């Protein structure tokens, strides 16, 4: 099948390479010449495991091409995916300007039957407005339909998620659109395929992300209680998750959710609900709990260091999650700003996202970029763990201990066992478990932060 993809951000690029890999012929359009040139040369514009291989493989077979010219995609394609960004406005609602712009650019080019499919996350009812926009700018009597096919891939495992989804949701309002979409996915996927009307599919996407965010804030609230009771939240999460109705995914307590999707989609969803007169204060609370996570972590660091100013702090991980170079809405941004403001000297390590951070925070006398976690630990008064990279979970802790000026670790991802860390000589703080310190100078102190 011939497919056009508009927008080569996360969803667009991954969809384009994966549809090509499934045997379709794909032309992906982006208005940025540099992006198109890079992708055409087989250079991924974002870091994602497996992306370079699948990109070059499909460029080589000529099933995949990139262009800045919309007409090259529109004329030849039966299905056109809209994968452009829907950034937040200042009030939290989703800004549809890029979706509208693409619709206006492709509408005059429409000839023959075309199925225009929303794949980016859009507010419910976007298809209706999209349809109207297309009608305003398309040739009279032209034959097209709008469908919704939300994408559920996660950054860091995007290729795998696209090719092995839990479900495929197809929102289409005609038999013709439904069968085109089913033909597109073919027999390659044995997951459930849920066929709905367009509006329902749009709603499923936002509701899914809102539910995932709620699960994270729920366990983070439990983790606050665990700290007071000196109970380990990860064991509580295990006990909750063993109930199949709940499941164990998205019950990792820690710094909360960041990234370009959950925070933005949560806000947009609340706004839409309110627009329709539905009070979604439940989700506002989810957001509020999330916003408190960084402060909670920093309080532990401040209590451990007494005065942060002038202290050397190693920061392990700045990406909002592992296996991505993305720092959008990453908790690290807030942590770094607050530590910088407090006058700390920071040694930052991240295997993939350091260069993204350098663009916002260039190196200076108070901010250094380390080439390894061990360099970040050298002479540090404390280490702060913000991303659960493999390089961090597999640290040689004895080496880390020997490099640090004082063995304080504040772990925002609960990567290590608190008791084992104490046995290794660390003063170790995490979120939602009993904090333990080394026995100096007055013997072991439990939860010193709580006692202060
Ligand atoms: C999320 C959804 O998981 C995808 O299904 C969806 O397609 C995507 O948004 C989107 O709308 O495009 P993503 O933002 O890539 O994917 O990352 P997640 O794996 O969902 O993680 C989001 C945040 O939650 C991260 O900051 C992560 O550290 C945090 N998290 C996740 C936790 O704090 N605890 C957990 O148990 C799980």
CSV table of N, CA, C and O and ligand atoms in Angstrom, one decimal, residues 11 121 151-156 167 205 209 212 216 219-220 249-262 265 320-322 331 388 413, ligand 1:
chain,number,residue,atom,x,y,z
A,11,UNK,N,6.6,10.0,16.7
A,11,UNK,CA,5.5,9.1,16.2
A,11,UNK,C,5.6,9.0,14.6
A,11,UNK,O,5.5,7.9,14.1
A,121,UNK,N,-1.3,12.5,19.1
A,121,UNK,CA,-2.4,12.6,20.1
A,121,UNK,C,-3.1,13.9,20.0
A,121,UNK,O,-2.5,15.0,20.0
A,151,UNK,N,-1.5,6.1,18.4
A,151,UNK,CA,-0.3,5.4,18.6
A,151,UNK,C,0.0,5.3,20.1
A,151,UNK,O,-0.1,6.2,20.8
A,152,UNK,N,0.5,4.1,20.5
A,152,UNK,CA,0.7,3.9,22.0
A,152,UNK,C,2.2,3.6,22.3
A,152,UNK,O,2.5,3.1,23.3
A,153,UNK,N,3.1,3.9,21.3
A,153,UNK,CA,4.5,3.6,21.5
A,153,UNK,C,5.1,4.4,22.6
A,153,UNK,O,4.7,5.6,22.9
A,154,UNK,N,6.1,3.9,23.3
A,154,UNK,CA,6.9,4.6,24.3
A,154,UNK,C,8.2,5.0,23.8
A,154,UNK,O,8.8,4.2,23.0
A,155,UNK,N,8.7,6.1,24.1
A,155,UNK,CA,10.1,6.5,23.8
A,155,UNK,C,11.0,5.5,24.5
A,155,UNK,O,10.8,5.0,25.6
A,156,UNK,N,12.1,5.1,23.8
A,156,UNK,CA,13.1,4.2,24.4
A,156,UNK,C,12.8,2.8,23.9
A,156,UNK,O,13.7,1.9,24.0
A,167,UNK,N,-2.6,-3.5,21.5
A,167,UNK,CA,-3.8,-3.4,20.7
A,167,UNK,C,-3.6,-2.4,19.6
A,167,UNK,O,-2.8,-1.5,19.7
A,205,UNK,N,-7.1,7.4,23.4
A,205,UNK,CA,-5.7,7.8,23.5
A,205,UNK,C,-5.5,8.6,24.7
A,205,UNK,O,-4.6,8.4,25.5
A,209,UNK,N,-3.4,7.6,28.4
A,209,UNK,CA,-2.3,8.3,29.0
A,209,UNK,C,-2.6,8.9,30.4
A,209,UNK,O,-1.8,8.9,31.3
A,212,UNK,N,-2.4,6.0,32.8
A,212,UNK,CA,-1.0,5.7,33.2
A,212,UNK,C,-0.5,6.7,34.2
A,212,UNK,O,0.2,6.3,35.2
A,216,UNK,N,0.9,6.2,38.2
A,216,UNK,CA,2.2,6.6,38.7
A,216,UNK,C,2.0,7.5,40.0
A,216,UNK,O,2.6,7.3,41.0
A,219,UNK,N,0.9,5.4,43.1
A,219,UNK,CA,2.0,4.7,43.8
A,219,UNK,C,2.9,5.7,44.5
A,219,UNK,O,3.5,5.4,45.5
A,220,UNK,N,3.1,6.9,43.9
A,220,UNK,CA,3.9,7.9,44.5
A,220,UNK,C,3.3,8.4,45.8
A,220,UNK,O,4.0,8.7,46.8
A,249,UNK,N,2.6,-3.1,35.9
A,249,UNK,CA,3.2,-2.0,35.2
A,249,UNK,C,2.9,-0.7,35.7
A,249,UNK,O,1.8,-0.5,36.3
A,250,UNK,N,3.8,0.3,35.6
A,250,UNK,CA,3.6,1.7,36.0
A,250,UNK,C,3.3,1.8,37.4
A,250,UNK,O,2.5,2.7,37.8
A,251,UNK,N,3.9,1.0,38.2
A,251,UNK,CA,3.8,1.1,39.7
A,251,UNK,C,5.2,1.3,40.3
A,251,UNK,O,5.4,1.0,41.4
A,252,UNK,N,6.1,1.9,39.5
A,252,UNK,CA,7.4,2.2,40.0
A,252,UNK,C,7.4,3.6,40.6
A,252,UNK,O,7.2,4.6,39.9
A,253,UNK,N,7.5,3.7,41.9
A,253,UNK,CA,7.5,5.0,42.6
A,253,UNK,C,8.9,5.7,42.3
A,253,UNK,O,9.9,5.0,42.0
A,254,UNK,N,8.9,7.0,42.4
A,254,UNK,CA,10.1,7.7,42.1
A,254,UNK,C,9.9,9.2,41.9
A,254,UNK,O,9.1,9.8,42.6
A,255,UNK,N,10.6,9.7,40.8
A,255,UNK,CA,10.5,11.1,40.5
A,255,UNK,C,9.2,11.5,39.8
A,255,UNK,O,9.1,12.7,39.5
A,256,UNK,N,8.4,10.5,39.4
A,256,UNK,CA,7.2,10.9,38.8
A,256,UNK,C,7.3,10.9,37.3
A,256,UNK,O,8.4,10.6,36.7
A,257,UNK,N,6.3,11.3,36.6
A,257,UNK,CA,6.3,11.2,35.1
A,257,UNK,C,6.7,12.5,34.5
A,257,UNK,O,6.3,13.5,34.9
A,258,UNK,N,7.6,12.3,33.5
A,258,UNK,CA,8.0,13.5,32.6
A,258,UNK,C,7.8,13.1,31.2
A,258,UNK,O,7.0,12.2,30.8
A,259,UNK,N,8.6,13.8,30.3
A,259,UNK,CA,8.5,13.4,28.9
A,259,UNK,C,7.6,14.4,28.2
A,259,UNK,O,7.0,15.3,28.7
A,260,UNK,N,7.4,14.1,26.9
A,260,UNK,CA,6.7,15.0,26.0
A,260,UNK,C,5.2,14.6,25.9
A,260,UNK,O,4.4,15.2,25.3
A,261,UNK,N,4.8,13.5,26.6
A,261,UNK,CA,3.4,13.0,26.5
A,261,UNK,C,2.6,13.1,27.7
A,261,UNK,O,1.6,13.8,27.8
A,262,UNK,N,2.9,12.3,28.8
A,262,UNK,CA,2.0,12.2,29.9
A,262,UNK,C,1.7,13.6,30.5
A,262,UNK,O,0.5,13.9,30.7
A,265,UNK,N,-0.4,15.6,27.9
A,265,UNK,CA,-1.7,15.0,27.6
A,265,UNK,C,-2.7,15.1,28.8
A,265,UNK,O,-3.9,15.2,28.6
A,320,UNK,N,14.5,11.9,30.4
A,320,UNK,CA,13.3,11.7,31.2
A,320,UNK,C,13.0,10.3,31.5
A,320,UNK,O,12.3,9.9,32.5
A,321,UNK,N,13.7,9.4,30.8
A,321,UNK,CA,13.7,7.9,31.0
A,321,UNK,C,14.8,7.3,30.3
A,321,UNK,O,15.4,8.0,29.4
A,322,UNK,N,15.2,6.1,30.5
A,322,UNK,CA,16.4,5.5,29.8
A,322,UNK,C,16.1,5.3,28.3
A,322,UNK,O,14.9,5.2,27.9
A,331,UNK,N,12.4,15.4,34.9
A,331,UNK,CA,12.6,16.0,36.3
A,331,UNK,C,14.0,16.6,36.5
A,331,UNK,O,14.2,17.5,37.3
A,388,UNK,N,17.2,5.8,35.2
A,388,UNK,CA,17.6,4.5,35.4
A,388,UNK,C,18.3,3.9,34.2
A,388,UNK,O,17.9,2.8,33.7
A,413,UNK,N,15.2,7.0,41.6
A,413,UNK,CA,14.6,5.9,40.9
A,413,UNK,C,14.6,4.6,41.6
A,413,UNK,O,14.3,3.5,41.1
B,1,LIG,C1,3.8,7.4,27.1
B,1,LIG,C2,2.9,6.2,27.1
B,1,LIG,O1,3.5,5.2,27.9
B,1,LIG,C3,2.8,5.6,25.7
B,1,LIG,O2,1.8,4.5,25.7
B,1,LIG,C4,2.2,6.7,24.7
B,1,LIG,O3,2.1,6.3,23.4
B,1,LIG,C5,3.2,7.9,24.8
B,1,LIG,O4,3.3,8.4,26.1
B,1,LIG,C6,2.6,9.0,23.9
B,1,LIG,O5,1.5,9.5,24.2
B,1,LIG,O6,3.2,9.2,22.8
B,1,LIG,P1,6.5,7.8,27.0
B,1,LIG,O7,6.1,9.2,27.4
B,1,LIG,O8,7.4,7.6,25.9
B,1,LIG,O9,5.1,7.0,26.7
B,1,LIG,O10,7.1,7.1,28.3
B,1,LIG,P2,6.6,6.2,29.5
B,1,LIG,O11,7.2,4.9,29.5
B,1,LIG,O12,5.1,6.2,29.6
B,1,LIG,O13,7.1,7.1,30.8
B,1,LIG,C7,6.6,8.3,31.1
B,1,LIG,C8,7.1,8.8,32.4
B,1,LIG,O14,6.6,8.1,33.5
B,1,LIG,C9,8.7,8.7,32.5
B,1,LIG,O15,9.1,9.9,33.1
B,1,LIG,C10,8.9,7.6,33.5
B,1,LIG,O16,10.1,7.7,34.2
B,1,LIG,C11,7.7,7.7,34.4
B,1,LIG,N1,7.3,6.4,35.0
B,1,LIG,C12,6.8,5.4,34.2
B,1,LIG,C13,7.3,6.3,36.4
B,1,LIG,O17,7.6,7.3,37.1
B,1,LIG,N2,6.9,5.1,37.0
B,1,LIG,C14,6.5,4.1,36.2
B,1,LIG,O18,6.1,3.0,36.8
B,1,LIG,C15,6.5,4.2,34.8
